[in-house]
GROMACS .gro file of C-alpha atoms in nm:
model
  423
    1UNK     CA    1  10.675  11.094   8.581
    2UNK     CA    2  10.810  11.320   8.882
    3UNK     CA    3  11.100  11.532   8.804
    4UNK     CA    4  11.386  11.493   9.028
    5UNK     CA    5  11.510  11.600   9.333
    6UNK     CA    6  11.770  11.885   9.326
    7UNK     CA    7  12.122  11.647   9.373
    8UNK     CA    8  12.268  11.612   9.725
    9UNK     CA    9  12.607  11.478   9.588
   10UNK     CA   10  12.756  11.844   9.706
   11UNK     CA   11  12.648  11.735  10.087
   12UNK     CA   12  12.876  11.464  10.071
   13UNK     CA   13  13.171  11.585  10.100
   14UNK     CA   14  13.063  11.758  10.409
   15UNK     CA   15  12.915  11.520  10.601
   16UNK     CA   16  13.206  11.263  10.492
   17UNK     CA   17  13.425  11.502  10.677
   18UNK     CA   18  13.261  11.444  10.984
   19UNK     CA   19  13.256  11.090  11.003
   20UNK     CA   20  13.641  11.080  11.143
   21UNK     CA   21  13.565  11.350  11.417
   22UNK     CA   22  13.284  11.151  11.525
   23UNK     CA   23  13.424  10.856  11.537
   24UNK     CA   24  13.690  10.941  11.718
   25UNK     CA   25  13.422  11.109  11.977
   26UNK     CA   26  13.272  10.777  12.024
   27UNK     CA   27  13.609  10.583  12.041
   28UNK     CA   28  13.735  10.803  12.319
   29UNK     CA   29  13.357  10.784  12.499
   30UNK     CA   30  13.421  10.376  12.489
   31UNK     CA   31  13.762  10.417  12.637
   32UNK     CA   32  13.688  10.608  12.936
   33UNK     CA   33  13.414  10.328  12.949
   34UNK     CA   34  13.659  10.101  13.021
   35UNK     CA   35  13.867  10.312  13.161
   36UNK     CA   36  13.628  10.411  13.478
   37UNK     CA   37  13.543  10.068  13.493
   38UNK     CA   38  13.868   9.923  13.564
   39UNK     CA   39  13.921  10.199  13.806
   40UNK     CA   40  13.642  10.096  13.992
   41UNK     CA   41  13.688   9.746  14.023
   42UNK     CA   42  14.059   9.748  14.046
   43UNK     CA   43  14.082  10.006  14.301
   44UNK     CA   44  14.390  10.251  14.329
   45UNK     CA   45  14.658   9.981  14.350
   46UNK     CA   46  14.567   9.727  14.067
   47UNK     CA   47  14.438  10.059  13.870
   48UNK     CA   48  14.757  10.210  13.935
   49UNK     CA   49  14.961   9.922  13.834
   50UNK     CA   50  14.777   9.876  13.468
   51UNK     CA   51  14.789  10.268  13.409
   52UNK     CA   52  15.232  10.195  13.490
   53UNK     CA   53  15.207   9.851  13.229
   54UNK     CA   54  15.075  10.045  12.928
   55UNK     CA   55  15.219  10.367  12.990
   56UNK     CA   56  15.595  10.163  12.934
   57UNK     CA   57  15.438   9.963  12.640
   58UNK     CA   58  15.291  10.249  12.478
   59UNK     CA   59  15.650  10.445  12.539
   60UNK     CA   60  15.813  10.063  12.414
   61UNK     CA   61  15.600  10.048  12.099
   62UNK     CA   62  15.708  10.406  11.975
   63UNK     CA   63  16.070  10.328  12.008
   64UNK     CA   64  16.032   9.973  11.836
   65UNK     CA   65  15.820  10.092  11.561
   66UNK     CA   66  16.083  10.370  11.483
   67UNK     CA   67  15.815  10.573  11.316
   68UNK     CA   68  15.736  10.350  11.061
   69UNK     CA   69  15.385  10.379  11.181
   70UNK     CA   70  15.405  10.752  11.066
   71UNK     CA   71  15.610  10.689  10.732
   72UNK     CA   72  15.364  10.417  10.625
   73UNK     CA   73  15.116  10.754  10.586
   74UNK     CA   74  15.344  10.830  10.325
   75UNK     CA   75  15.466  10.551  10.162
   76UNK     CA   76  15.164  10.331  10.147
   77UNK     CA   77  15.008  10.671   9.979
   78UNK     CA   78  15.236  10.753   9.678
   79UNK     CA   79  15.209  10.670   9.306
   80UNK     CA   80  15.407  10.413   9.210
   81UNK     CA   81  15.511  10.308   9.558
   82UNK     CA   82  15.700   9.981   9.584
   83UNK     CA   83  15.566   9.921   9.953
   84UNK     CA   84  15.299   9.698   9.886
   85UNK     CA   85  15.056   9.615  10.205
   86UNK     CA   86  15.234   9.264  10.218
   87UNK     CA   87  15.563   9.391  10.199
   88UNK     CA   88  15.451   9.659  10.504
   89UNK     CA   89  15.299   9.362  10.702
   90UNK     CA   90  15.615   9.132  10.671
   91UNK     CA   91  15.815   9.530  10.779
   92UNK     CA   92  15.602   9.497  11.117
   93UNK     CA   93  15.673   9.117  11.138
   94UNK     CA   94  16.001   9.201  11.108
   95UNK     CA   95  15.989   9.510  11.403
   96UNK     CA   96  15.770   9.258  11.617
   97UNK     CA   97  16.124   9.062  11.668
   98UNK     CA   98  16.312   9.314  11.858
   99UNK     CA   99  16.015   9.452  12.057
  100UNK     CA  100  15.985   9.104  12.171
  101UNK     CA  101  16.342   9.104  12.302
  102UNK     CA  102  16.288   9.477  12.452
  103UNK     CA  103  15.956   9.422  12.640
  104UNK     CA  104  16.065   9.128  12.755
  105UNK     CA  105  16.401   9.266  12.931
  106UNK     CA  106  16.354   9.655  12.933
  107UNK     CA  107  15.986   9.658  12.972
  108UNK     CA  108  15.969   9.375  13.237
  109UNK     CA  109  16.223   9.574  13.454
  110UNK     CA  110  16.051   9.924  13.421
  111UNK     CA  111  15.706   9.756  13.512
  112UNK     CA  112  15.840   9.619  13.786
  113UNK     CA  113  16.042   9.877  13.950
  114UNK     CA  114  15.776  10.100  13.937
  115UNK     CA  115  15.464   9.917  14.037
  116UNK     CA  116  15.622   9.603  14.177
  117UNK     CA  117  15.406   9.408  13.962
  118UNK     CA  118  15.412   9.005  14.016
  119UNK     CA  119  15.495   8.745  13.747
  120UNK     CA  120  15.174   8.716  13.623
  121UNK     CA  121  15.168   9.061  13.518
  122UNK     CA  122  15.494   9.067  13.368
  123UNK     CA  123  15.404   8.797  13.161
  124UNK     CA  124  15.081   8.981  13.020
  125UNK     CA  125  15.273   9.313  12.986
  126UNK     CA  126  15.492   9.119  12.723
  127UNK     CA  127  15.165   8.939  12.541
  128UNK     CA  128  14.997   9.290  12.542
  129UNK     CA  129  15.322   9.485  12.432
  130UNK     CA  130  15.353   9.265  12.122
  131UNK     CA  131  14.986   9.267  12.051
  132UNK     CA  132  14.984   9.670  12.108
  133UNK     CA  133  15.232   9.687  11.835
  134UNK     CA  134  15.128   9.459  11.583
  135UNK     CA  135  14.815   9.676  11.641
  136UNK     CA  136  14.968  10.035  11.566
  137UNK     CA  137  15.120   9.944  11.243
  138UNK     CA  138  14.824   9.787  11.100
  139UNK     CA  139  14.590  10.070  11.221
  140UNK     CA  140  14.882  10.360  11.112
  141UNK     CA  141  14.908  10.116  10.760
  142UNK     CA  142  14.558  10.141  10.714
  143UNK     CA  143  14.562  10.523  10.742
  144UNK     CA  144  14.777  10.546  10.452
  145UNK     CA  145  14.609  10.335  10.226
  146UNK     CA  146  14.330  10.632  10.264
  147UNK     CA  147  14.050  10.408  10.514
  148UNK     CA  148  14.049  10.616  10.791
  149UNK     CA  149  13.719  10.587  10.893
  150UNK     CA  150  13.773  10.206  10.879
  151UNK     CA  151  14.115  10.224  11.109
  152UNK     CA  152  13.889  10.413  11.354
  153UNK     CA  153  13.624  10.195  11.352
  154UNK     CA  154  13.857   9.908  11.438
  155UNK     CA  155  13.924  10.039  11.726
  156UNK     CA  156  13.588  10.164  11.855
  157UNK     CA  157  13.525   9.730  11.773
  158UNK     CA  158  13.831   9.662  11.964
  159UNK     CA  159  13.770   9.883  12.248
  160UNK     CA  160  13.389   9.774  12.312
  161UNK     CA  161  13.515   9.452  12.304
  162UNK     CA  162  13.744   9.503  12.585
  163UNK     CA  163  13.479   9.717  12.750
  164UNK     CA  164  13.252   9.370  12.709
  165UNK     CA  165  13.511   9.153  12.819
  166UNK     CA  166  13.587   9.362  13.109
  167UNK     CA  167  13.272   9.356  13.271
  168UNK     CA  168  13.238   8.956  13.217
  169UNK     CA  169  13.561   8.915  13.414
  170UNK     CA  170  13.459   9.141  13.688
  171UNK     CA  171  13.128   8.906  13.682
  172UNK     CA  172  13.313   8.589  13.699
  173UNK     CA  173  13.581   8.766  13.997
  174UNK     CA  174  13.874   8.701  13.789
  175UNK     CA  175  13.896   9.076  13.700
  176UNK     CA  176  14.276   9.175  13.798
  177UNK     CA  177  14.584   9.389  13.654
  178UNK     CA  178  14.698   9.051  13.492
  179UNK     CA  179  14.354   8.991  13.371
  180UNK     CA  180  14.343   9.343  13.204
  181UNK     CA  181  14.652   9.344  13.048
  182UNK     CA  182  14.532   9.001  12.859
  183UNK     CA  183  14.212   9.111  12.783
  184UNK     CA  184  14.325   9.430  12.602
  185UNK     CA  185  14.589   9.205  12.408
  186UNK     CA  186  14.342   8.968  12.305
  187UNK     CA  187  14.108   9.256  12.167
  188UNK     CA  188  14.436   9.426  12.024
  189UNK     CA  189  14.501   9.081  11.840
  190UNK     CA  190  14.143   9.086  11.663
  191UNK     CA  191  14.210   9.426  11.538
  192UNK     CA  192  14.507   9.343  11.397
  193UNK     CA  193  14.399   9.016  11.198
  194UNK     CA  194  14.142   9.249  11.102
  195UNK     CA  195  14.264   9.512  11.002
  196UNK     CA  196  14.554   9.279  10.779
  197UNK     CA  197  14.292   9.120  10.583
  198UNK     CA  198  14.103   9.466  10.542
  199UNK     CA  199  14.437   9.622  10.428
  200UNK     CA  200  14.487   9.337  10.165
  201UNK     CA  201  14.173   9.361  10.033
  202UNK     CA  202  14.174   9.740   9.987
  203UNK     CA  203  14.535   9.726   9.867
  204UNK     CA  204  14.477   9.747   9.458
  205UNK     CA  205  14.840   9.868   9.404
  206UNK     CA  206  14.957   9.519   9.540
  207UNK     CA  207  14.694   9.287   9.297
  208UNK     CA  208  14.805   9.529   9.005
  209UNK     CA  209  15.182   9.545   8.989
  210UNK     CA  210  15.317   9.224   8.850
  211UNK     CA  211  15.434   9.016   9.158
  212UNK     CA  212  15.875   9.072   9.162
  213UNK     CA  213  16.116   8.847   9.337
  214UNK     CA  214  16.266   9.076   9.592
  215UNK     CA  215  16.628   9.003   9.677
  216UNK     CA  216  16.761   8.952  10.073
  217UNK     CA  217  16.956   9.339   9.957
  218UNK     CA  218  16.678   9.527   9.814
  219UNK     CA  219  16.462   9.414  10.092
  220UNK     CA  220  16.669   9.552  10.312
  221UNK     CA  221  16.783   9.862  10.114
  222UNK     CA  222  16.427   9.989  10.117
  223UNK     CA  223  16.350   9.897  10.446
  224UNK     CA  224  16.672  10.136  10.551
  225UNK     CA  225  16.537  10.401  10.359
  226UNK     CA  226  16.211  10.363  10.502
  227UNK     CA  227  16.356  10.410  10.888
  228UNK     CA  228  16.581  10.677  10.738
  229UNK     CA  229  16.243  10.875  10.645
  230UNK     CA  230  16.097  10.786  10.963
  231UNK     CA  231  16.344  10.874  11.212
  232UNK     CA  232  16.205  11.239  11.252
  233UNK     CA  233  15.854  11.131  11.308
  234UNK     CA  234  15.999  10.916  11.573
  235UNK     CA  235  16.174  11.191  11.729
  236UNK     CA  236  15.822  11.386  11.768
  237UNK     CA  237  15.625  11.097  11.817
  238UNK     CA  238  15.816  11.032  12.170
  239UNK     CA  239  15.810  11.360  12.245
  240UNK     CA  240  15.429  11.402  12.243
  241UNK     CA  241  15.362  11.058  12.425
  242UNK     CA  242  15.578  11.138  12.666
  243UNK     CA  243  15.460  11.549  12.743
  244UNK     CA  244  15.076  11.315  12.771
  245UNK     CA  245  15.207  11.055  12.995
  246UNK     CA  246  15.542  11.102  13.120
  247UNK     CA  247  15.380  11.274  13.400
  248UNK     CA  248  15.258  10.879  13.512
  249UNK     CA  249  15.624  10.798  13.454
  250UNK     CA  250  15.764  11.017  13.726
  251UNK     CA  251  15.527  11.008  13.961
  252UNK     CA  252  15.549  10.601  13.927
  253UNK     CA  253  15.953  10.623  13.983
  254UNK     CA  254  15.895  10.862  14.276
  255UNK     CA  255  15.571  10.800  14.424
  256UNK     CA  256  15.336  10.495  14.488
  257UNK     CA  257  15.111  10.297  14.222
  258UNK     CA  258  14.777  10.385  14.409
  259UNK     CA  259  14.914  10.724  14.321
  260UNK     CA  260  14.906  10.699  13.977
  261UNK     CA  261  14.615  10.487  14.012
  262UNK     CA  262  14.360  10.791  14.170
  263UNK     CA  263  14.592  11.047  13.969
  264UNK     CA  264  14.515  10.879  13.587
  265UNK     CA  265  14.143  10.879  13.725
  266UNK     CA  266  14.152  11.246  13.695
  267UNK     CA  267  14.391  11.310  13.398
  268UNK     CA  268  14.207  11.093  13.202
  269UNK     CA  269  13.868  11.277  13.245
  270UNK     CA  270  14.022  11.627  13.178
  271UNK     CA  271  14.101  11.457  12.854
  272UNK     CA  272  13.708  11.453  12.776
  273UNK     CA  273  13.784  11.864  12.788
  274UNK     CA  274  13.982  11.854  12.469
  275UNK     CA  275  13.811  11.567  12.270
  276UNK     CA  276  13.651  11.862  12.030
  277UNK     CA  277  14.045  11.988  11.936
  278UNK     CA  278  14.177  11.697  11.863
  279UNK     CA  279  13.922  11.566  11.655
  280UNK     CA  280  14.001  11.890  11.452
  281UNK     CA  281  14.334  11.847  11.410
  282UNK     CA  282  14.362  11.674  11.076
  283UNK     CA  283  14.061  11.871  10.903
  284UNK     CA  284  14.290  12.153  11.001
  285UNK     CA  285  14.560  12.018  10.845
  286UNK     CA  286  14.420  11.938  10.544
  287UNK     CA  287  14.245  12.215  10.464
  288UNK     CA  288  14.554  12.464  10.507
  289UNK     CA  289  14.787  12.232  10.286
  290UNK     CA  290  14.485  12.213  10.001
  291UNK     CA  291  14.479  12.590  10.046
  292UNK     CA  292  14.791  12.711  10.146
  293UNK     CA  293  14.669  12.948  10.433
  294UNK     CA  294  14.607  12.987  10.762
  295UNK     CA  295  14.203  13.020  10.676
  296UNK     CA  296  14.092  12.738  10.856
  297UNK     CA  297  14.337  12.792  11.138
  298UNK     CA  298  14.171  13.176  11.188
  299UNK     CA  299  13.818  13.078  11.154
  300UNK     CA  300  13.865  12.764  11.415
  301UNK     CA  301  14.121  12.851  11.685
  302UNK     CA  302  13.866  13.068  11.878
  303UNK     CA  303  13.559  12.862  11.879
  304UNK     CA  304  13.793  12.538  11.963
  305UNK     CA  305  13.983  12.729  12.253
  306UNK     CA  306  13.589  12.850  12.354
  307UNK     CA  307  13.441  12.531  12.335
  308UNK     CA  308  13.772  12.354  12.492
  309UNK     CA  309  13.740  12.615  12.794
  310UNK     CA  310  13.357  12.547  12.827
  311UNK     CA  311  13.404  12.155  12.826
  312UNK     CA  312  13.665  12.233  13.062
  313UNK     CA  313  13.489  12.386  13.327
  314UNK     CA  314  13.209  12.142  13.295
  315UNK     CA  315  13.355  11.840  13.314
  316UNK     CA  316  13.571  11.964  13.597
  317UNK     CA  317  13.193  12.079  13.811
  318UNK     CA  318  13.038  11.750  13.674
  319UNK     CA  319  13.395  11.560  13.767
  320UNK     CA  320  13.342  11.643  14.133
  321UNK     CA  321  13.024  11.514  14.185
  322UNK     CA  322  13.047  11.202  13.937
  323UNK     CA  323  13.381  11.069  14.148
  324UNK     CA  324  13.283  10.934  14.434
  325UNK     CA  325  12.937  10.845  14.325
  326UNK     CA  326  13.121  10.646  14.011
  327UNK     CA  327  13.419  10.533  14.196
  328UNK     CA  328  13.388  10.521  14.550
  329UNK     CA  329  13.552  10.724  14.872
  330UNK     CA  330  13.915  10.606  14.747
  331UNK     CA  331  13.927  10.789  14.469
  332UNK     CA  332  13.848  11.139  14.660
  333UNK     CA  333  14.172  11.294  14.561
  334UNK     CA  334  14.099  11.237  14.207
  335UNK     CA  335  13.849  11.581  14.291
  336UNK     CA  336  14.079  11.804  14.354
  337UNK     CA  337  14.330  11.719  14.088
  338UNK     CA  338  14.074  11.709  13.802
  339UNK     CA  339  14.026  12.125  13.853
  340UNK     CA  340  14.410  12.124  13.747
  341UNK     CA  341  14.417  11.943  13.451
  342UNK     CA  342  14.092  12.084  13.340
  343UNK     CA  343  14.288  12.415  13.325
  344UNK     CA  344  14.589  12.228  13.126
  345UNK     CA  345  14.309  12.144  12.818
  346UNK     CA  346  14.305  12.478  12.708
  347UNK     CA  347  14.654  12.527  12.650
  348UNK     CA  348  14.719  12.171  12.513
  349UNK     CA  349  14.434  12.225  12.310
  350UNK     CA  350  14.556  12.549  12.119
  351UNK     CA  351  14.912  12.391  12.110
  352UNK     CA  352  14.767  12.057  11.909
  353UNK     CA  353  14.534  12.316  11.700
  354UNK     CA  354  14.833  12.587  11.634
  355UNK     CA  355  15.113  12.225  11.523
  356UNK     CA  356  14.863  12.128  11.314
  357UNK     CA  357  14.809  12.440  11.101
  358UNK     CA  358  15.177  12.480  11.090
  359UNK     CA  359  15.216  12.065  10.951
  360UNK     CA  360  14.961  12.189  10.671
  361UNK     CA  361  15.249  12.451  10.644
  362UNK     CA  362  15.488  12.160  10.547
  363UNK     CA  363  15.632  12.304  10.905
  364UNK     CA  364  15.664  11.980  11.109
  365UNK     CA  365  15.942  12.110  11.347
  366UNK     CA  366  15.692  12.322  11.558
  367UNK     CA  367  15.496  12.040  11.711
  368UNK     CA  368  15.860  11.848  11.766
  369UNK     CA  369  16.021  12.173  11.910
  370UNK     CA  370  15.694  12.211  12.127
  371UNK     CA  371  15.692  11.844  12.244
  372UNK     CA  372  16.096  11.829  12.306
  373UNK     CA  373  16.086  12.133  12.502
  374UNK     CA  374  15.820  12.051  12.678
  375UNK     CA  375  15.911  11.707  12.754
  376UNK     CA  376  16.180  11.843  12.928
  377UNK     CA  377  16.002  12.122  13.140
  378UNK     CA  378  15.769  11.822  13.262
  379UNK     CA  379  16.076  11.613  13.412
  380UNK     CA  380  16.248  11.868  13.598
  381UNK     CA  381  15.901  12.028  13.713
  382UNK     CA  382  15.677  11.702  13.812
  383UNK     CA  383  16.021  11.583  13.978
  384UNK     CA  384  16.030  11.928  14.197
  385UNK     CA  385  15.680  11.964  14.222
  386UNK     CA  386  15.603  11.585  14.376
  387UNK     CA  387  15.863  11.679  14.616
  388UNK     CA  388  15.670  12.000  14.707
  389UNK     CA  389  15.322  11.935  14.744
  390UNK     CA  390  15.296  11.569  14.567
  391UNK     CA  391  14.996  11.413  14.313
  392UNK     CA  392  14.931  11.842  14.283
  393UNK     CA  393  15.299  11.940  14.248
  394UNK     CA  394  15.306  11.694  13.927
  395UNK     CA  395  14.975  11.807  13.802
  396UNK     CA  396  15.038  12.182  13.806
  397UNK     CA  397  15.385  12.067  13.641
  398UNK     CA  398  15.154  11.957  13.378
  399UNK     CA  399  14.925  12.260  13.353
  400UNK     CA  400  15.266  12.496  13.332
  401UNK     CA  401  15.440  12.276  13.073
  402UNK     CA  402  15.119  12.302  12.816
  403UNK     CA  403  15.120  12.671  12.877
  404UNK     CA  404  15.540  12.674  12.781
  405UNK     CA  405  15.410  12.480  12.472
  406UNK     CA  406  15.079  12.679  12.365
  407UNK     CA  407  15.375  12.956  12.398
  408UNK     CA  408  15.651  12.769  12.176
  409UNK     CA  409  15.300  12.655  11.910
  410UNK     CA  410  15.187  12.986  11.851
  411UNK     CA  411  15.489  13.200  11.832
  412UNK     CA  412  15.632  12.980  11.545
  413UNK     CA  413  15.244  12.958  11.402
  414UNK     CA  414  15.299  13.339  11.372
  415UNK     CA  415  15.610  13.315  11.261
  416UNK     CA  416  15.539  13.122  10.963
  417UNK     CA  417  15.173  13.294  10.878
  418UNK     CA  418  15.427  13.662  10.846
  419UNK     CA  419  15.618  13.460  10.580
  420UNK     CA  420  15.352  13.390  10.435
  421UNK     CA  421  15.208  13.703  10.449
  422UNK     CA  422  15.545  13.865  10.282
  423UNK     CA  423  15.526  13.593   9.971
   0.00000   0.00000   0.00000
């Protein structure tokens, strides 16, 4: 009889700690999939007007989900919680109400003033908006029961899915901004149902704990406490979406939707540059809560910003020539902007690193400060800079508000590594 192997149990861990990171790598490769695609076949105006649709449901879905997507982290996580995975789901029922009512008056009216969208499209920004929702709390629910890798995996499914469905309606020439907005809502939907019946399933707290009648006053007592918890990750939470895509925002209000249309073509591929740091972020995290230092932070920041500035200046070289071969003469413009927010990776790359050693910190108010401040430096300097020299003005508004919040990241980071130092 052979003897044994030596035991590769201790590999695990390792490995397992990968399997997030990559996953993520692949669900961002399938979304500029579809991304590209639709910017192909829609051309600048259509593209423009679907970039404007999801930007305001995206902005919409943070406001209506008041950060319960955060809290459920949190609460779906702890001992003896009394949030159950049904009692979360009937929570986002509950949310789904008002964001109804809000996409269908605020949302409609933002869509259309700044892409003059037709009724068809108003009608599938409100299907998608309440889909997109229903979506986030599931996949934010399923983070804190602990699947991770399973949340991400959804939506790898959900976004090959569109990326299928996308092409099939180009094939049939019924491909369109309306047509889009459906087909993403329709792939949201499946993730959700999904991801409900994979939550239930995993849920062992909720087949456990003997079943309670829960009064119309408790219900509603914990749910106020819940938002009460949540309200500060909705503060940052808006913040950050709107320093990524506010920029759309502005230049939708002042400019035209091909605009946004050619200038989300090249924002989106600078975001290929910082793919690597994000990824990071929660191991990051993690690690400098279980330890208490900034070890990873010091061992990581360097090779990320290295490898950040090396994707960087390749995807901006390989950017140039890939445009118009990819996406055709209309989308020239696109070339010139990419070199811009290339440059902006590297800073917004060591600001997400530096907020996310400081959250393992229990310091949560840098990434807010960063993300408030710097929410506000984009308005005022996209606004002056479209006026000045346009699609660039906005995009070096971009490049100088990640720099203000690298800046804002790291002197706090320091900050709160000399405190620790002094302990």
């Amino acid at each position: 009889m052979s003897l044994p192997g030596p035991p590769r149990a201790a590999h695990r861990p390792a490995l397992a700690s990968l399997h997030v990171p990559l996953w993520s790598i692949v669900q961002a490769g399938v979304q500029m999939g579809v991304a590209l695609l639709s910017a192909r076949w829609l051309g600048p105006g259509d593209r423009g007007t679907l970039v404007l649709a999801t930007t305001v449901a995206s902005l919409l879905l943070l406001v209506s989900s008041v950060g319960t997507g955060a809290a459920s982290r949190v609460v779906l996580a702890e001992p003896g919680r009394w949030w159950t995975w049904s009692r979360y789901l009937r929570l986002a029922a509950v949310l789904t109400v008002p964001h109804l009512v809000l996409a269908a008056t605020v949302g409609v009216y933002l869509v259309t003033v700044l892409s003059g969208a037709g009724a068809g499209v108003r009608v599938a920004f409100v299907v998608y908006a309440v889909a997109a929702l229903g979506a986030h709390l599931v996949r934010e629910g399923l983070h804190g029961l602990g699947r991770h890798r399973t949340s991400i995996v959804l939506d790898v499914v959900a976004a090959a899915a569109q990326l299928a469905l996308v092409a099939a309606a180009h094939a049939a020439a019924v491909y369109s901004a309306t047509t889009a907005l459906v087909i993403a809502a329709a792939c949201y939907t499946g993730a959700l149902l999904t991801g409900a019946v994979i939550g239930w399933r995993a849920d062992a707290h909720s087949r456990t704990v003997a079943p309670a009648v829960v009064t119309t006053r408790e219900w509603w007592h914990r749910v106020g406490e819940s938002l009460a918890f949540s309200r500060f990750a909705l503060v940052a939470a808006l913040g950050q979406y709107y320093v990524v895509s506010g920029d759309r925002l502005v230049l939708g209000a002042l400019g035209r939707s091909d605009q946004v249309g050619i200038y989300s073509v090249a924002s989106t591929l600078a975001s290929l540059a910082v793919m690597a740091a994000l990824a990071l972020t929660a191991p990051i995290t993690r690690k400098t809560a279980e330890r208490g230092s900034l070890q990873a932070w010091e061992r990581a920041h360097v090779p990320v910003l290295a490898l950040t500035g090396a994707a960087a200046v390749g995807v901006a070289v390989g950017g140039w020539f890939a445009i118009p071969l990819l996406l055709g003469p209309e989308f020239d413009q696109a070339r010139t902007l990419l070199p811009v927010f290339c440059a902006a990776a590297v800073p917004y790359a060591s600001c997400s690193i530096d907020a996310a050693a400081s959250a393992g910190l229990r310091d949560l108010r840098t990434g807010a400060v960063a993300a408030v401040v710097g929410s506000v430096v984009m308005t005022a300097l996209a606004t002056a800079g479209y006026a000045a020299w346009g699609t660039h003005g906005v995009a070096i508004a971009v490049l100088v508000t990640y720099l203000v919040m690298a800046c804002i990241a790291r002197v706090r980071l320091r900050r709160a590594a000399t405190a620790l130092a002094a302990r």
